[in-house]
PDB file of C-alpha atoms and ligand atoms in Angstrom:
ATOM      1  CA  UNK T   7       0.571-122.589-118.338  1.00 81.00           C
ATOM      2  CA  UNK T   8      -0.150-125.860-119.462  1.00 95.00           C
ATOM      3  CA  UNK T   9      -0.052-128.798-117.780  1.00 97.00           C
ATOM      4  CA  UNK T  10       2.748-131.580-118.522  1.00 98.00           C
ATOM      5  CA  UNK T  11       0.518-135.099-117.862  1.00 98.00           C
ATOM      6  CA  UNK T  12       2.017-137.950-115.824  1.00 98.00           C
ATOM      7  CA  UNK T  13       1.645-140.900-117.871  1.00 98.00           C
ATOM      8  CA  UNK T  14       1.104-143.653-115.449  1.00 98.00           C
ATOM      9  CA  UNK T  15       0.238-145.795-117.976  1.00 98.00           C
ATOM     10  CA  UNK T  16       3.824-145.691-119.759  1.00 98.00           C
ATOM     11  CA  UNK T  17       5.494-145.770-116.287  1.00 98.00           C
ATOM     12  CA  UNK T  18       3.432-149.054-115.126  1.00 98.00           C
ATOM     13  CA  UNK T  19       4.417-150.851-118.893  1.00 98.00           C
ATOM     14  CA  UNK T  20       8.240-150.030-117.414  1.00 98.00           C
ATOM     15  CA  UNK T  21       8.310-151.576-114.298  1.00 98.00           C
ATOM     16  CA  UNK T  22       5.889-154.487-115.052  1.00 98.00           C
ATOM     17  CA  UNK T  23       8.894-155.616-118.059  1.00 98.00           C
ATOM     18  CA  UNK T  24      11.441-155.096-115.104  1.00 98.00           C
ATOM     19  CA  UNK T  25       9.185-157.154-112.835  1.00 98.00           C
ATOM     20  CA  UNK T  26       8.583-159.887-115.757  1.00 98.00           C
ATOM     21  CA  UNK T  27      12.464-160.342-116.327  1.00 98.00           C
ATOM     22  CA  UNK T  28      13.346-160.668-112.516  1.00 98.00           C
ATOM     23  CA  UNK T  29      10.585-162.983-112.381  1.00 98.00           C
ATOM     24  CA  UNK T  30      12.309-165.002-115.940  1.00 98.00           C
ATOM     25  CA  UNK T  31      15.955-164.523-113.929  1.00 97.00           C
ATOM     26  CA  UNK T  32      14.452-166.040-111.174  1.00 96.00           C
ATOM     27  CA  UNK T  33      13.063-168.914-112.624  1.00 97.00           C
ATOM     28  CA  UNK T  34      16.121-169.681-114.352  1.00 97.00           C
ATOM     29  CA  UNK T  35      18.170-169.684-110.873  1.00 95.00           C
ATOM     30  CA  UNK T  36      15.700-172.371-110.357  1.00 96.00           C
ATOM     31  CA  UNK T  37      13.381-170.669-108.549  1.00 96.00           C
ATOM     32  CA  UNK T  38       9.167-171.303-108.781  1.00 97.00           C
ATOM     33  CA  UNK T  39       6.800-168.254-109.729  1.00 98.00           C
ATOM     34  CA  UNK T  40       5.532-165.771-107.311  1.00 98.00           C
ATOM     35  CA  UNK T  41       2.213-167.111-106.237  1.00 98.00           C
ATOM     36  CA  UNK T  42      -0.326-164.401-105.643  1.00 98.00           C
ATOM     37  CA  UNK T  43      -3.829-165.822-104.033  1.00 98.00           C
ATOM     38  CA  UNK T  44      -6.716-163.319-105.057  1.00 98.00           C
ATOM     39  CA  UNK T  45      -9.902-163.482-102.586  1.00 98.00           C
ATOM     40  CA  UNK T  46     -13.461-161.733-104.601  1.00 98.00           C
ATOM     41  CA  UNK T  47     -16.701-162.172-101.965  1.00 98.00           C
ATOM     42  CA  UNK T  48     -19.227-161.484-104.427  1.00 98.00           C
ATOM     43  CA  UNK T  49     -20.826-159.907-107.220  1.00 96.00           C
ATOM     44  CA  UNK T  50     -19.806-156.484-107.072  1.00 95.00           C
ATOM     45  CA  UNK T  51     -19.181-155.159-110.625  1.00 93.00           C
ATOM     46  CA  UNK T  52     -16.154-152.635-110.062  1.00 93.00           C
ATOM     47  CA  UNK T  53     -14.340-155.100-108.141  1.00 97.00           C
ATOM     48  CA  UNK T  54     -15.029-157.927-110.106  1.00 97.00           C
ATOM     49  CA  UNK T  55     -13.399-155.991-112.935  1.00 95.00           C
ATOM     50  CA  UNK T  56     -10.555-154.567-110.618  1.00 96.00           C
ATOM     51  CA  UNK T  57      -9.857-158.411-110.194  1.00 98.00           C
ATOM     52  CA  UNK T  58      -9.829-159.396-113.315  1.00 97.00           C
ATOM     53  CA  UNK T  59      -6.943-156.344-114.290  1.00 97.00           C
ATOM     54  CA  UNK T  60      -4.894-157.798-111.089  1.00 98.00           C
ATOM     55  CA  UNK T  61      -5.233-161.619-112.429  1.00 98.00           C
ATOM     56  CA  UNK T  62      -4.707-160.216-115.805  1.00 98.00           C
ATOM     57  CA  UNK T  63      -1.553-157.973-115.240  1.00 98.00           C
ATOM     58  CA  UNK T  64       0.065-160.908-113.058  1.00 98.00           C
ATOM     59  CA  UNK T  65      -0.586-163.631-115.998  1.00 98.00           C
ATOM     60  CA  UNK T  66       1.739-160.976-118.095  1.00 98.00           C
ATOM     61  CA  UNK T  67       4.824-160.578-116.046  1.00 98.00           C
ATOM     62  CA  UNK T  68       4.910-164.323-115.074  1.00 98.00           C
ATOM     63  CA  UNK T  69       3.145-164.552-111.422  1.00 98.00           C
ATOM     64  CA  UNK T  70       1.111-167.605-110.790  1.00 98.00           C
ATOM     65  CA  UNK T  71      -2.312-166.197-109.502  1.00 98.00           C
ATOM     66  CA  UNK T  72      -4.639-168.527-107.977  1.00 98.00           C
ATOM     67  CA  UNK T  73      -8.549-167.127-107.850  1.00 98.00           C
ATOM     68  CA  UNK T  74     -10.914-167.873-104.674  1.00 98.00           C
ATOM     69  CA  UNK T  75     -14.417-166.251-105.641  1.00 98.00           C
ATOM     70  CA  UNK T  76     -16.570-166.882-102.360  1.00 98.00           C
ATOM     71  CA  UNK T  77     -20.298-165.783-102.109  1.00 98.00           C
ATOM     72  CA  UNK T  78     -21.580-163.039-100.855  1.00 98.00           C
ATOM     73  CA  UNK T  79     -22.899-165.160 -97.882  1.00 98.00           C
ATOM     74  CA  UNK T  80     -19.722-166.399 -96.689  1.00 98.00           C
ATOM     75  CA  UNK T  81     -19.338-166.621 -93.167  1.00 98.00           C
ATOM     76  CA  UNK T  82     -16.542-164.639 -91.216  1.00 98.00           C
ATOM     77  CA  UNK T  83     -15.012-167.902 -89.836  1.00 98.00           C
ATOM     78  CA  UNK T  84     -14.915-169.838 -93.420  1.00 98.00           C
ATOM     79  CA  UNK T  85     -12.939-166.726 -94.685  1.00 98.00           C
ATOM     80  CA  UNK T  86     -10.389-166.758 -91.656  1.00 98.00           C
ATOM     81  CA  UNK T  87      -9.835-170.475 -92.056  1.00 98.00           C
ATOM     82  CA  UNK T  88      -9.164-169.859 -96.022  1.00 98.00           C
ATOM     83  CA  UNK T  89      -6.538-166.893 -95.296  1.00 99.00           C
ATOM     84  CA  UNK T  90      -5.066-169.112 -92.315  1.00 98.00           C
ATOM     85  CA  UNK T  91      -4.900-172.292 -95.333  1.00 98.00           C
ATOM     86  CA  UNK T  92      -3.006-169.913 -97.769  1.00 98.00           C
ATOM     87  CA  UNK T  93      -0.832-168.209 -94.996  1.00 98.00           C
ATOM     88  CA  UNK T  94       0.688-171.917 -94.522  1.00 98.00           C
ATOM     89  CA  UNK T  95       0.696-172.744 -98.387  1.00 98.00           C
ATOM     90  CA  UNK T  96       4.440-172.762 -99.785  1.00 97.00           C
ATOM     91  CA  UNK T  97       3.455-171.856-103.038  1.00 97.00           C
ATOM     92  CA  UNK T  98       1.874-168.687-102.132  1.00 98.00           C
ATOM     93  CA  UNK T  99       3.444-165.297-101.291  1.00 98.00           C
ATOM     94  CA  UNK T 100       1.027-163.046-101.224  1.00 98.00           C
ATOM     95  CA  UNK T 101      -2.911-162.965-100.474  1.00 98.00           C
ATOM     96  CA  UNK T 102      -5.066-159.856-101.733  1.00 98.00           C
ATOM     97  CA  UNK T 103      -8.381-159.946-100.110  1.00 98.00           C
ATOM     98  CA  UNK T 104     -10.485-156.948-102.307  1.00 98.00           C
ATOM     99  CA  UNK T 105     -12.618-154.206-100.538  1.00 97.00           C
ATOM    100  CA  UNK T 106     -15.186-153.577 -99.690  1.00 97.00           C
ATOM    101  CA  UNK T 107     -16.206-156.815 -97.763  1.00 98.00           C
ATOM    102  CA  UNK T 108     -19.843-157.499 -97.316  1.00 98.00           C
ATOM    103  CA  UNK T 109     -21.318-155.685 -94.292  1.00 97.00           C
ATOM    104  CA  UNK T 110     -21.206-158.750 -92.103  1.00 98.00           C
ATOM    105  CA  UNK T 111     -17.591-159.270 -92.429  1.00 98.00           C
ATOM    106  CA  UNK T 112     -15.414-157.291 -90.602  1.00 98.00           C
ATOM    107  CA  UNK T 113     -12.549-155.984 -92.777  1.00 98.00           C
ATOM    108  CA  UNK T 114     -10.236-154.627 -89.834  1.00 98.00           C
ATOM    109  CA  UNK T 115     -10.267-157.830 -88.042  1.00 98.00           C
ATOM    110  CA  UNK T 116      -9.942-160.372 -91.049  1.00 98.00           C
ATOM    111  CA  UNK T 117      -7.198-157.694 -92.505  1.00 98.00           C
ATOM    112  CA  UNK T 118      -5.103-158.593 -89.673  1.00 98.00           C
ATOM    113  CA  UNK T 119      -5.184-162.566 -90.431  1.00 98.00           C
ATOM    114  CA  UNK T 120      -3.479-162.469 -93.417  1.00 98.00           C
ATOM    115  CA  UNK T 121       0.519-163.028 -92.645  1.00 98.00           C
ATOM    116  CA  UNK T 122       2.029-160.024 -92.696  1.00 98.00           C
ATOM    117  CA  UNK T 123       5.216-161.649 -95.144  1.00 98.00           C
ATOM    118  CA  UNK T 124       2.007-162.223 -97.426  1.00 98.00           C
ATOM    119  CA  UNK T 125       0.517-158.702 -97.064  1.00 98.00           C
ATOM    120  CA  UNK T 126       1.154-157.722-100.347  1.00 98.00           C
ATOM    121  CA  UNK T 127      -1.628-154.795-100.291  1.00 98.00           C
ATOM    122  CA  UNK T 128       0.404-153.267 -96.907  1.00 98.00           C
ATOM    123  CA  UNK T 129      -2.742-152.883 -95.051  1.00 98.00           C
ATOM    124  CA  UNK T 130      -1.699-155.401 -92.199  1.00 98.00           C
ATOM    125  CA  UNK T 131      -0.802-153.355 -88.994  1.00 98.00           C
ATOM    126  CA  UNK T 132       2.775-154.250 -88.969  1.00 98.00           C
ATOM    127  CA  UNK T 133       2.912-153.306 -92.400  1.00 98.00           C
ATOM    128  CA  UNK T 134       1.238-150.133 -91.709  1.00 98.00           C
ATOM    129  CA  UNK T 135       3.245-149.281 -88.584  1.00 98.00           C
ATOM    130  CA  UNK T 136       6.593-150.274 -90.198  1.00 98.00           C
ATOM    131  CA  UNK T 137       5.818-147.293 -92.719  1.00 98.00           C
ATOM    132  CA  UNK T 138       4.826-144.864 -89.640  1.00 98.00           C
ATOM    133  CA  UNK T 139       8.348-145.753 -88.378  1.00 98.00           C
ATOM    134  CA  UNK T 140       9.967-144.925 -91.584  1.00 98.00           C
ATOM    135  CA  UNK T 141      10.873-148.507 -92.316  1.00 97.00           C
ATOM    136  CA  UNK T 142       8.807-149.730 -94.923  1.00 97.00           C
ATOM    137  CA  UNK T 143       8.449-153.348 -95.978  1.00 97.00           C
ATOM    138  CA  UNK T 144       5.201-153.816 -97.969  1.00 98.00           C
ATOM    139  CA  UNK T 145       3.576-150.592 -98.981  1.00 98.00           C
ATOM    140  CA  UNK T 146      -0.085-150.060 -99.790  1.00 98.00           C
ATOM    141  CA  UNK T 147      -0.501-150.098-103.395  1.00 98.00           C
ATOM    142  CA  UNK T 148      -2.021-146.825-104.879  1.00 98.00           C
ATOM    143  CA  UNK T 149       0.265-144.217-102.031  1.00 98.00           C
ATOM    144  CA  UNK T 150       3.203-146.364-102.980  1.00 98.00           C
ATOM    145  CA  UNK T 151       2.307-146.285-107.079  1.00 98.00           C
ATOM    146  CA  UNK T 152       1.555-142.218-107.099  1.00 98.00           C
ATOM    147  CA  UNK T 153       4.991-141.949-104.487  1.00 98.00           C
ATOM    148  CA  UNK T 154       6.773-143.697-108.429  1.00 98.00           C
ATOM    149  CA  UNK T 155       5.124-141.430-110.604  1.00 98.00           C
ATOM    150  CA  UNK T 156       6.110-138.358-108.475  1.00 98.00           C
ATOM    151  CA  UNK T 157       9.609-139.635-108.332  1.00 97.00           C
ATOM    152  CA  UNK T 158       9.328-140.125-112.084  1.00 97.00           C
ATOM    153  CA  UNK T 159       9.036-136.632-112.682  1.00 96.00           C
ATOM    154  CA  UNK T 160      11.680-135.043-110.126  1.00 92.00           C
ATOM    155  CA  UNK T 161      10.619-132.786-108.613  1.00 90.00           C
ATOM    156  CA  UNK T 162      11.719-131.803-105.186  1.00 89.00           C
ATOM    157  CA  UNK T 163       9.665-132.670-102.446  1.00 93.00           C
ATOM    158  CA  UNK T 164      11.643-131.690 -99.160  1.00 96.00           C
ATOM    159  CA  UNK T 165       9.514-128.739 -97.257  1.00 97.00           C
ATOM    160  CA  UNK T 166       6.506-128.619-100.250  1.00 98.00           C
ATOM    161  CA  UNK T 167       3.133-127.994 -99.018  1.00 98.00           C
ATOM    162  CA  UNK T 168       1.715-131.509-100.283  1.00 98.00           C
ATOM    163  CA  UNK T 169      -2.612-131.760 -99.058  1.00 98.00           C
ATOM    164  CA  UNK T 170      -4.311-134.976 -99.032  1.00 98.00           C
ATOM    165  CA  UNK T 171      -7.907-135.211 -99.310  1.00 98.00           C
ATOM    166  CA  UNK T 172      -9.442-138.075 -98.283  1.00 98.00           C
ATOM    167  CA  UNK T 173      -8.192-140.342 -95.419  1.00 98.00           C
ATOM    168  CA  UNK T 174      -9.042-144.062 -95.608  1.00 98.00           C
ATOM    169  CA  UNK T 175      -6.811-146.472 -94.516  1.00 97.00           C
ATOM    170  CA  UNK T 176      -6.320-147.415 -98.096  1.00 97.00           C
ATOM    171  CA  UNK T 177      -5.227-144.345 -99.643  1.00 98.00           C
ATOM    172  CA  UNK T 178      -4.797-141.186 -97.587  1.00 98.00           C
ATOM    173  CA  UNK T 179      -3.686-142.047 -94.466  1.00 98.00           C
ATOM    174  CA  UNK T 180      -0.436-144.500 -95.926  1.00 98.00           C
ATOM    175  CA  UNK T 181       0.138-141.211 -98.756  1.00 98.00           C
ATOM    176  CA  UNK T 182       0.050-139.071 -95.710  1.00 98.00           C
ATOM    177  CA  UNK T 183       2.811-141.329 -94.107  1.00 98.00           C
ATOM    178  CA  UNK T 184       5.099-141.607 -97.766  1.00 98.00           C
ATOM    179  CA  UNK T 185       4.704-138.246 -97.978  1.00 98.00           C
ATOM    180  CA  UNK T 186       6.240-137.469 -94.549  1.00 98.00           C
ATOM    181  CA  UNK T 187       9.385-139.701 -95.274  1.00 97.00           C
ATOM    182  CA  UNK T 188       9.843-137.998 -98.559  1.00 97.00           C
ATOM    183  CA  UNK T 189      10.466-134.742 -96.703  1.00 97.00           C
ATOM    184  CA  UNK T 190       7.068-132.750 -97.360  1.00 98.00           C
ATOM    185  CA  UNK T 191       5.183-130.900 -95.433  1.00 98.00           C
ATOM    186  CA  UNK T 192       1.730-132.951 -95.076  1.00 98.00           C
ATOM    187  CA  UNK T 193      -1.827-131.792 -94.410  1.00 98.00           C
ATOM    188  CA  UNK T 194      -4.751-134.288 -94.605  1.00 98.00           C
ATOM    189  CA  UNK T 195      -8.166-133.320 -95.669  1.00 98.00           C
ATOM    190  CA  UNK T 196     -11.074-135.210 -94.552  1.00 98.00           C
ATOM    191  CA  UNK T 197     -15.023-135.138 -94.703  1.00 97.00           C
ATOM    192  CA  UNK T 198     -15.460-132.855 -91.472  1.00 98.00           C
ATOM    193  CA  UNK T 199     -12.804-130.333 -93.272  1.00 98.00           C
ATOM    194  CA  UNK T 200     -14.114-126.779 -93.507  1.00 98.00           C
ATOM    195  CA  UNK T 201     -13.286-124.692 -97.100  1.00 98.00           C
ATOM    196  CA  UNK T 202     -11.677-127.276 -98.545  1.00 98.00           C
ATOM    197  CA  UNK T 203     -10.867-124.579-101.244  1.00 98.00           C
ATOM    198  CA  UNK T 204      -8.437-122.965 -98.832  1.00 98.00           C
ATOM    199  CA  UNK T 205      -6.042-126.065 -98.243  1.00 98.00           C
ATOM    200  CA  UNK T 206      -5.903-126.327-101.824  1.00 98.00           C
ATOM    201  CA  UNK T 207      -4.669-123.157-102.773  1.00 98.00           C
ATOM    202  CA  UNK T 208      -2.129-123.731-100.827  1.00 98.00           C
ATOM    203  CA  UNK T 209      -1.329-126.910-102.107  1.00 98.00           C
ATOM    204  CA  UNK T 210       2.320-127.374-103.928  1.00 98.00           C
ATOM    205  CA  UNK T 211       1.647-131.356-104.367  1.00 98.00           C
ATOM    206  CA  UNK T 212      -2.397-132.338-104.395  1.00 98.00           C
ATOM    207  CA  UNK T 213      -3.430-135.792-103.746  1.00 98.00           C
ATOM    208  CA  UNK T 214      -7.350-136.143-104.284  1.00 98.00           C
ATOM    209  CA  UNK T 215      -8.676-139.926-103.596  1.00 98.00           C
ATOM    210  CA  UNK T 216     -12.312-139.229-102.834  1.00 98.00           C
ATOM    211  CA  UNK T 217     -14.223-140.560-105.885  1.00 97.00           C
ATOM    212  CA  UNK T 218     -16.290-137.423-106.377  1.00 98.00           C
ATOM    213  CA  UNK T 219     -16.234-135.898-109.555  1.00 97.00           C
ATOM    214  CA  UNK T 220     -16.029-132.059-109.514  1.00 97.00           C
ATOM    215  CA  UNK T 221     -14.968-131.994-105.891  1.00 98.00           C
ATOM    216  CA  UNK T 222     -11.828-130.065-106.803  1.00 98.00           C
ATOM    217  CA  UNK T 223     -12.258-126.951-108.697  1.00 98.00           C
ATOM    218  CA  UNK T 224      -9.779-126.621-111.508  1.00 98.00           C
ATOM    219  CA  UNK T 225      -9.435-122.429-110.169  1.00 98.00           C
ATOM    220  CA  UNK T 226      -8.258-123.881-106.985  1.00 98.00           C
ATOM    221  CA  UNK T 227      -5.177-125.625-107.933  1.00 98.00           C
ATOM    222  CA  UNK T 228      -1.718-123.552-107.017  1.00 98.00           C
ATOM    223  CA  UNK T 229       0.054-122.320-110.083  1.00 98.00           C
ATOM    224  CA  UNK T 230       2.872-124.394-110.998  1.00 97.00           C
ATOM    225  CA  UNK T 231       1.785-127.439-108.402  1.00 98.00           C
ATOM    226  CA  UNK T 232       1.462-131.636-108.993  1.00 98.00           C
ATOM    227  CA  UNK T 233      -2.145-132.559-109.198  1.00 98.00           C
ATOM    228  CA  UNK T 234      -2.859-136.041-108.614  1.00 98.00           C
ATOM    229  CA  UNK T 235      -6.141-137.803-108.920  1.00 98.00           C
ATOM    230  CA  UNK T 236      -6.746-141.173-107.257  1.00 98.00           C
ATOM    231  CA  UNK T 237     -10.580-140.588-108.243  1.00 97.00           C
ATOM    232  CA  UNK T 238     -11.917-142.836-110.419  1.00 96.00           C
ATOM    233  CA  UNK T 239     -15.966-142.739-111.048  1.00 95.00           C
ATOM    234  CA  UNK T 240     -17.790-144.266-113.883  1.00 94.00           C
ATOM    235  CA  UNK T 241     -20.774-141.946-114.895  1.00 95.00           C
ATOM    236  CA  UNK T 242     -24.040-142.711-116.377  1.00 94.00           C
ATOM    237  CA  UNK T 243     -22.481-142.387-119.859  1.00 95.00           C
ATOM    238  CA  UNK T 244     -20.307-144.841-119.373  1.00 93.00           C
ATOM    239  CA  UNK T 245     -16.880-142.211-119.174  1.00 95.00           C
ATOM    240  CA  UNK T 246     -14.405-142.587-116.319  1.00 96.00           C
ATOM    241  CA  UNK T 247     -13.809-139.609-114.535  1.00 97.00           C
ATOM    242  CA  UNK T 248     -11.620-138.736-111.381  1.00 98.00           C
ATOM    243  CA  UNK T 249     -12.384-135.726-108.659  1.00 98.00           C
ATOM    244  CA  UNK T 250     -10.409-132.850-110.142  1.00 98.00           C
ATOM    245  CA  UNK T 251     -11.978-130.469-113.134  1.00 98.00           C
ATOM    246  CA  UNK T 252      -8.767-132.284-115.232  1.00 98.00           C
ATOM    247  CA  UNK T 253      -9.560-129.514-118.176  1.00 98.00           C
ATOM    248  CA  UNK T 254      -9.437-126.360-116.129  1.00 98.00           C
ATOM    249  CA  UNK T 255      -6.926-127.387-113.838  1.00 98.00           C
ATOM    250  CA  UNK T 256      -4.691-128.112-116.270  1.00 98.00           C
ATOM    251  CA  UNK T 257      -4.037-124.901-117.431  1.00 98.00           C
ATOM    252  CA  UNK T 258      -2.673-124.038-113.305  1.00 98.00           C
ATOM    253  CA  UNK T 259      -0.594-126.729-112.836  1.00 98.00           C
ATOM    254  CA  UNK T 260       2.658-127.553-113.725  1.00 98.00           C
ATOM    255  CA  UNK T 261       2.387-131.757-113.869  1.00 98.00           C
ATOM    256  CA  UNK T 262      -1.166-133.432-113.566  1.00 98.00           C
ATOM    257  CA  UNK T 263      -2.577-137.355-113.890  1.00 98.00           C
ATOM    258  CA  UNK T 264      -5.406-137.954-116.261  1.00 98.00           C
ATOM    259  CA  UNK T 265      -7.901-140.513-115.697  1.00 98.00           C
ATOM    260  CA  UNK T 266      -7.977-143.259-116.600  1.00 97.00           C
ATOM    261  CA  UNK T 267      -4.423-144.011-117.122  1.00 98.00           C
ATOM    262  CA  UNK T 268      -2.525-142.210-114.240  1.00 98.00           C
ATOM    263  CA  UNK T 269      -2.381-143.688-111.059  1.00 98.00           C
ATOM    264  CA  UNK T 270      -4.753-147.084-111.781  1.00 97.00           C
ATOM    265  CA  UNK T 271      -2.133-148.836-113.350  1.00 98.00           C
ATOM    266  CA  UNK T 272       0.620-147.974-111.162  1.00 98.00           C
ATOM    267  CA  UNK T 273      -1.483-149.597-107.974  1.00 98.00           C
ATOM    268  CA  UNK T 274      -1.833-153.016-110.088  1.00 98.00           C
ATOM    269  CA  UNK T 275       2.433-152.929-111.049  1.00 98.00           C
ATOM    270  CA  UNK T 276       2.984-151.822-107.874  1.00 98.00           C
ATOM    271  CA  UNK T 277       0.799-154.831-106.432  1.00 98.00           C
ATOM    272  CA  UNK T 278       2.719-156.974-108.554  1.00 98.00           C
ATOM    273  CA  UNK T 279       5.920-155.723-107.697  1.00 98.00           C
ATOM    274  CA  UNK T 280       5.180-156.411-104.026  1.00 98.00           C
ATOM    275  CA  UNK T 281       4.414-160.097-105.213  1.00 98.00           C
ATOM    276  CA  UNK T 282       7.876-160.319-106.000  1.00 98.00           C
ATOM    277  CA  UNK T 283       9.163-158.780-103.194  1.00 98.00           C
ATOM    278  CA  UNK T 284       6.842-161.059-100.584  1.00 98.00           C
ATOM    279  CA  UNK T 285       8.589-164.045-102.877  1.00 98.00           C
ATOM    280  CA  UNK T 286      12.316-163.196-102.785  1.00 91.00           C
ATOM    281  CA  UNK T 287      14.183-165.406 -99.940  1.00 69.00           C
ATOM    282  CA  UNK T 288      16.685-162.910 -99.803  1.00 71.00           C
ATOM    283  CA  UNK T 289      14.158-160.420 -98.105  1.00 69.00           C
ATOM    284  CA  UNK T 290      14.573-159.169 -94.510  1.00 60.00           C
TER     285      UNK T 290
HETATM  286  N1  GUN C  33     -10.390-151.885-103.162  1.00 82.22           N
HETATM  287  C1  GUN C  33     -10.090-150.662-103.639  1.00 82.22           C
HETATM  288  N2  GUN C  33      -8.756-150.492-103.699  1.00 82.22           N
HETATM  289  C2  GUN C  33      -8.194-151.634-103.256  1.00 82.22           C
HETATM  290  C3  GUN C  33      -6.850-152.073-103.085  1.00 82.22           C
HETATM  291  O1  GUN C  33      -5.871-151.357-103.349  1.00 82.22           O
HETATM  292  N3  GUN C  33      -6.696-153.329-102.609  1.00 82.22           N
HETATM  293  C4  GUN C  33      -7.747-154.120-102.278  1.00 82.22           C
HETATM  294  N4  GUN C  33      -7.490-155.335-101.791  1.00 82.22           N
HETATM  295  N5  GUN C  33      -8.996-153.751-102.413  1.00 82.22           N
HETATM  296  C5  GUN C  33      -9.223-152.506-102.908  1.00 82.22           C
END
């Protein structure tokens, strides 16, 4: 068997043109753009170019991003006070602070400043807890992106064996969650996991955000499964690579992301479409 690829890509260019026309219909209702405020602290190369994607992708469908890049020296306080400043600001509707903060920062506890109307990552508490209860409002990004491309592809989830590996607050845990209300069957993988080989056997959907290339044998995935890769490492040679053997597992599965390509551009469109949703009056 060879595997049919999930072109995340193609999927993302979809739903950003939807997002850019409700953003034009908007607009002509008299509306003003979404206004998305993007917080950098620092120099650090990945995110800096992460950034520059999200300001990028938001120029194209019509959202009005406004950039705060603070040094790395910033003080906990001075970051507070900015997020409490935009929280009150009428022309912004959401506020994406990017991770990893510098070590002296706190994440958790500055996280939890940001309004959750104007959570547009879904990592705010309420956020979070609204999707344990089954009654999402803002979903994290990349579990909410990979939750489109699966139902792009139709497939059934109700009672599938679907493992997670990995379990940040970012990724696994929230895919753990959207996987639950889609009906599967969920186990989580983590670093203290023994023979991670045997979960993945088993696995009818894999998720695999670790950022470890080769972690996941391509003779371990499950005839006939969905293999996605949330991975996404640049090696020394300057290729982009994700944590699953894409070549050899390929040949197992049924349906299978690349990277680049997959789910990467369905976290910024689904950030975006968020920004939209965080901007709409008529929202709950
Ligand atoms: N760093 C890595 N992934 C993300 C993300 O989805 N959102 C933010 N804010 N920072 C990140």
């Amino acid at each position: 068997m060879t595997a049919n690829t999930i072109d995340g890509k193609a999927l993302a260019t979809i739903i950003k043109k939807d997002i850019s026309e409700k953003i034009k219909s908007r607009i002509a209702q008299g509306y003003r753009p979404p206004g998305l405020a993007v917080i950098l602290i620092g120099e650090d190369p990945a995110s800096s170019i992460y950034v520059q994607n999200k300001r990028q992708a938001c120029e194209q469908v019509g959202i009005h991003s406004v950039y705060h890049h603070l040094p790395t020296q910033i003080e906990e306080n001075s970051l507070i006070e900015l997020i409490h400043s935009l929280n009150q600001d009428e022309k912004i509707d959401g506020i994406l602070l990017q991770l990893p903060l510098p070590k002296h920062i706190d994440a958790d506890k500055v996280l939890e400043h940001i309004h959750p109307q104007k959570d547009v990552d879904g990592f705010h508490p309420y956020n979070l807890g609204r999707l344990a209860q089954r009654r999402p409002l803002l979903r994290p990004c990349t579990p909410y992106g990979v939750m489109m491309l699966l139902e792009h592809i139709k497939q059934i989830y109700k009672g599938k064996h679907a493992i997670i590996i990995g379990a940040s607050n970012i990724v696994g845990r929230p895919m753990a969650l959207e996987l639950l209300i889609a009906g599967a069957t969920v186990t989580v993988c983590h670093r203290f996991t023994h023979e991670l080989s045997h979960y993945v056997k088993q696995a009818d959907i894999l998720i695999s955000a670790v950022g470890k290339p080769g972690l996941i044998k391509g003779s371990w995935i499950k005839p006939g499964s969905t293999v996605v890769d949330v991975g996404f490492v640049r090696l020394l040679n300057g290729t982009i690579t994700g944590d699953v053997e894409f070549d050899i597992a390929k040949e197992h599965a049924a349906w299978i992301t690349p990277v680049p390509g997959g789910v990467g551009p369905m976290t910024v469109a689904m950030l975006l479409g968020n920004t939209l949703f965080a901007a709409n009056p008529h929202r709950e």
